[in-house]
């Protein structure tokens, strides 16, 4: 990665759930270089994902690659749950992973899509939260993302 290359981390969906519904809600977050199509090969680095208020993570993280031109996506795999660390009442998920993009001779693409699963916390207040955060890197400064979600009324 050159000094002129920056990371762009964005949320691809906005999960909506009901407090205590017990359902799994997918979070899809994508990572790409800016400008697009730059090679990014940092090796294994720390990833930290914090849920928005009212949500907690499950022990799942999968990934896929996507390219816009031509449109093509490829599901790759998931990280073994034993390598994932949940903390702060399951609201913070950390793991080490190599988020490579556009690697010459490799079948990766322009966008790396992170697939994360969360559940709505019992008793969580209804409303939209944007206080979640996703970061890549040891100091957590490379790719911040305010993750947004909505919760509806409490199920009784």
Short mmCIF file of C-alpha atoms in Angstrom, two decimals:
data_model
loop_
_atom_site.label_atom_id
_atom_site.label_comp_id
_atom_site.label_asym_id
_atom_site.label_seq_id
_atom_site.Cartn_x
_atom_site.Cartn_y
_atom_site.Cartn_z
CA UNK A 1 0.00 0.00 0.00
CA UNK A 2 1.36 3.40 -0.92
CA UNK A 3 1.25 6.48 1.29
CA UNK A 4 -1.43 7.94 -1.04
CA UNK A 5 -3.69 4.92 -0.53
CA UNK A 6 -6.35 5.24 2.14
CA UNK A 7 -8.87 2.77 3.50
CA UNK A 8 -12.58 3.35 3.14
CA UNK A 9 -14.72 1.35 5.56
CA UNK A 10 -18.48 1.56 5.07
CA UNK A 11 -21.64 -0.06 6.31
CA UNK A 12 -23.51 -1.98 3.60
CA UNK A 13 -26.74 -2.53 5.53
CA UNK A 14 -28.53 -1.09 8.54
CA UNK A 15 -29.87 -3.90 10.72
CA UNK A 16 -33.31 -3.42 12.22
CA UNK A 17 -34.64 -5.56 15.05
CA UNK A 18 -36.89 -5.81 18.05
CA UNK A 19 -35.49 -5.80 21.56
CA UNK A 20 -35.31 -9.38 22.78
CA UNK A 21 -36.56 -10.92 19.54
CA UNK A 22 -33.84 -13.57 19.74
CA UNK A 23 -33.19 -13.35 16.01
CA UNK A 24 -29.84 -13.11 14.29
CA UNK A 25 -29.26 -9.89 12.39
CA UNK A 26 -26.49 -9.64 9.79
CA UNK A 27 -24.13 -6.69 9.71
CA UNK A 28 -22.28 -6.27 6.42
CA UNK A 29 -19.33 -3.89 6.44
CA UNK A 30 -17.03 -3.37 3.47
CA UNK A 31 -13.41 -2.34 3.24
CA UNK A 32 -11.85 -0.91 0.08
CA UNK A 33 -8.89 1.22 -0.88
CA UNK A 34 -9.16 4.82 -1.97
CA UNK A 35 -8.38 5.15 -4.81
CA UNK A 36 -10.08 1.89 -5.75
CA UNK A 37 -8.07 -1.10 -7.02
CA UNK A 38 -4.90 -0.36 -5.00
CA UNK A 39 -3.13 -3.37 -3.52
CA UNK A 40 -3.51 -3.67 0.26
CA UNK A 41 -1.62 -6.49 2.00
CA UNK A 42 -0.97 -5.61 5.67
CA UNK A 43 -0.75 -9.18 6.96
CA UNK A 44 -2.65 -10.13 10.10
CA UNK A 45 -3.82 -7.05 11.99
CA UNK A 46 -6.14 -6.45 14.90
CA UNK A 47 -9.82 -5.86 14.09
CA UNK A 48 -12.19 -4.38 16.66
CA UNK A 49 -15.94 -4.14 16.13
CA UNK A 50 -18.18 -2.48 18.75
CA UNK A 51 -21.93 -2.84 18.41
CA UNK A 52 -24.29 0.11 18.53
CA UNK A 53 -26.27 0.48 21.77
CA UNK A 54 -28.89 -2.24 22.17
CA UNK A 55 -27.01 -4.97 20.32
CA UNK A 56 -24.46 -7.70 21.06
CA UNK A 57 -22.33 -9.85 18.79
CA UNK A 58 -22.43 -13.60 18.32
CA UNK A 59 -19.19 -15.51 17.79
CA UNK A 60 -19.30 -15.39 13.98
CA UNK A 61 -17.27 -13.48 11.40
CA UNK A 62 -17.26 -14.45 7.75
CA UNK A 63 -15.92 -12.63 4.72
CA UNK A 64 -16.33 -12.38 0.98
CA UNK A 65 -14.87 -10.33 -1.85
CA UNK A 66 -16.79 -8.14 -4.29
CA UNK A 67 -15.90 -6.15 -7.39
CA UNK A 68 -18.12 -3.63 -9.15
CA UNK A 69 -16.65 -3.87 -12.63
CA UNK A 70 -17.47 -6.46 -13.79
CA UNK A 71 -19.95 -7.25 -10.99
CA UNK A 72 -18.68 -10.36 -9.26
CA UNK A 73 -18.70 -11.61 -5.71
CA UNK A 74 -17.14 -14.61 -4.05
CA UNK A 75 -17.84 -15.95 -0.57
CA UNK A 76 -14.59 -17.05 0.99
CA UNK A 77 -14.87 -18.39 4.53
CA UNK A 78 -15.37 -17.59 8.20
CA UNK A 79 -12.97 -17.28 11.11
CA UNK A 80 -12.91 -20.15 13.59
CA UNK A 81 -14.92 -19.04 16.64
CA UNK A 82 -11.97 -19.94 18.91
CA UNK A 83 -10.01 -17.04 17.34
CA UNK A 84 -12.74 -14.50 18.10
CA UNK A 85 -12.78 -12.67 21.43
CA UNK A 86 -16.03 -11.26 22.80
CA UNK A 87 -15.83 -8.73 25.64
CA UNK A 88 -17.82 -5.98 27.37
CA UNK A 89 -20.97 -8.13 27.60
CA UNK A 90 -20.47 -9.34 24.01
CA UNK A 91 -20.62 -5.80 22.59
CA UNK A 92 -16.97 -5.79 21.47
CA UNK A 93 -15.61 -8.39 19.04
CA UNK A 94 -11.86 -8.58 18.37
CA UNK A 95 -9.78 -10.87 16.18
CA UNK A 96 -6.64 -10.88 14.04
CA UNK A 97 -7.11 -11.19 10.27
CA UNK A 98 -5.32 -10.33 7.00
CA UNK A 99 -7.69 -7.99 5.12
CA UNK A 100 -5.88 -8.17 1.77
CA UNK A 101 -7.29 -6.50 -1.35
CA UNK A 102 -6.34 -6.54 -5.04
CA UNK A 103 -3.36 -8.82 -4.44
CA UNK A 104 -1.56 -9.69 -7.70
CA UNK A 105 -2.06 -13.36 -8.56
CA UNK A 106 -4.71 -13.88 -5.85
CA UNK A 107 -8.49 -14.25 -6.21
CA UNK A 108 -9.33 -11.24 -4.03
CA UNK A 109 -11.15 -8.17 -5.33
CA UNK A 110 -11.82 -4.46 -4.76
CA UNK A 111 -14.06 -4.84 -1.71
CA UNK A 112 -13.66 -7.09 1.31
CA UNK A 113 -17.08 -7.65 2.88
CA UNK A 114 -17.17 -8.55 6.59
CA UNK A 115 -20.22 -10.62 7.60
CA UNK A 116 -20.99 -10.24 11.31
CA UNK A 117 -24.03 -11.44 13.25
CA UNK A 118 -25.63 -9.58 16.17
CA UNK A 119 -28.73 -9.99 18.31
CA UNK A 120 -30.87 -7.31 19.93
CA UNK A 121 -30.38 -7.17 23.71
CA UNK A 122 -33.40 -7.93 25.91
CA UNK A 123 -34.84 -4.72 27.33
CA UNK A 124 -32.94 -2.42 24.96
CA UNK A 125 -34.53 0.97 24.40
CA UNK A 126 -36.18 1.49 21.01
CA UNK A 127 -34.55 3.94 18.62
CA UNK A 128 -31.70 4.38 16.17
CA UNK A 129 -28.12 4.12 17.40
CA UNK A 130 -24.98 5.22 15.61
CA UNK A 131 -22.45 4.72 18.37
CA UNK A 132 -20.99 1.47 17.07
CA UNK A 133 -17.46 1.43 15.75
CA UNK A 134 -15.33 -0.71 13.46
CA UNK A 135 -11.57 -0.31 13.34
CA UNK A 136 -8.62 -2.02 11.75
CA UNK A 137 -5.10 -1.75 13.12
CA UNK A 138 -3.27 -1.97 16.39
CA UNK A 139 -4.14 1.61 17.37
CA UNK A 140 -7.67 1.46 15.98
CA UNK A 141 -7.17 4.52 13.80
CA UNK A 142 -7.04 3.16 10.27
CA UNK A 143 -10.72 2.72 9.43
CA UNK A 144 -13.29 4.02 11.92
CA UNK A 145 -16.96 3.51 11.08
CA UNK A 146 -19.98 4.71 13.03
CA UNK A 147 -22.21 1.66 12.69
CA UNK A 148 -25.94 2.50 12.60
CA UNK A 149 -28.91 0.31 13.54
CA UNK A 150 -32.53 0.62 14.63
CA UNK A 151 -34.45 -1.13 17.38
CA UNK A 152 -38.22 -1.21 17.66
CA UNK A 153 -40.37 -1.67 20.75
CA UNK A 154 -39.72 -4.18 23.47
CA UNK A 155 -41.35 -7.60 23.02
CA UNK A 156 -43.35 -8.63 26.09
#
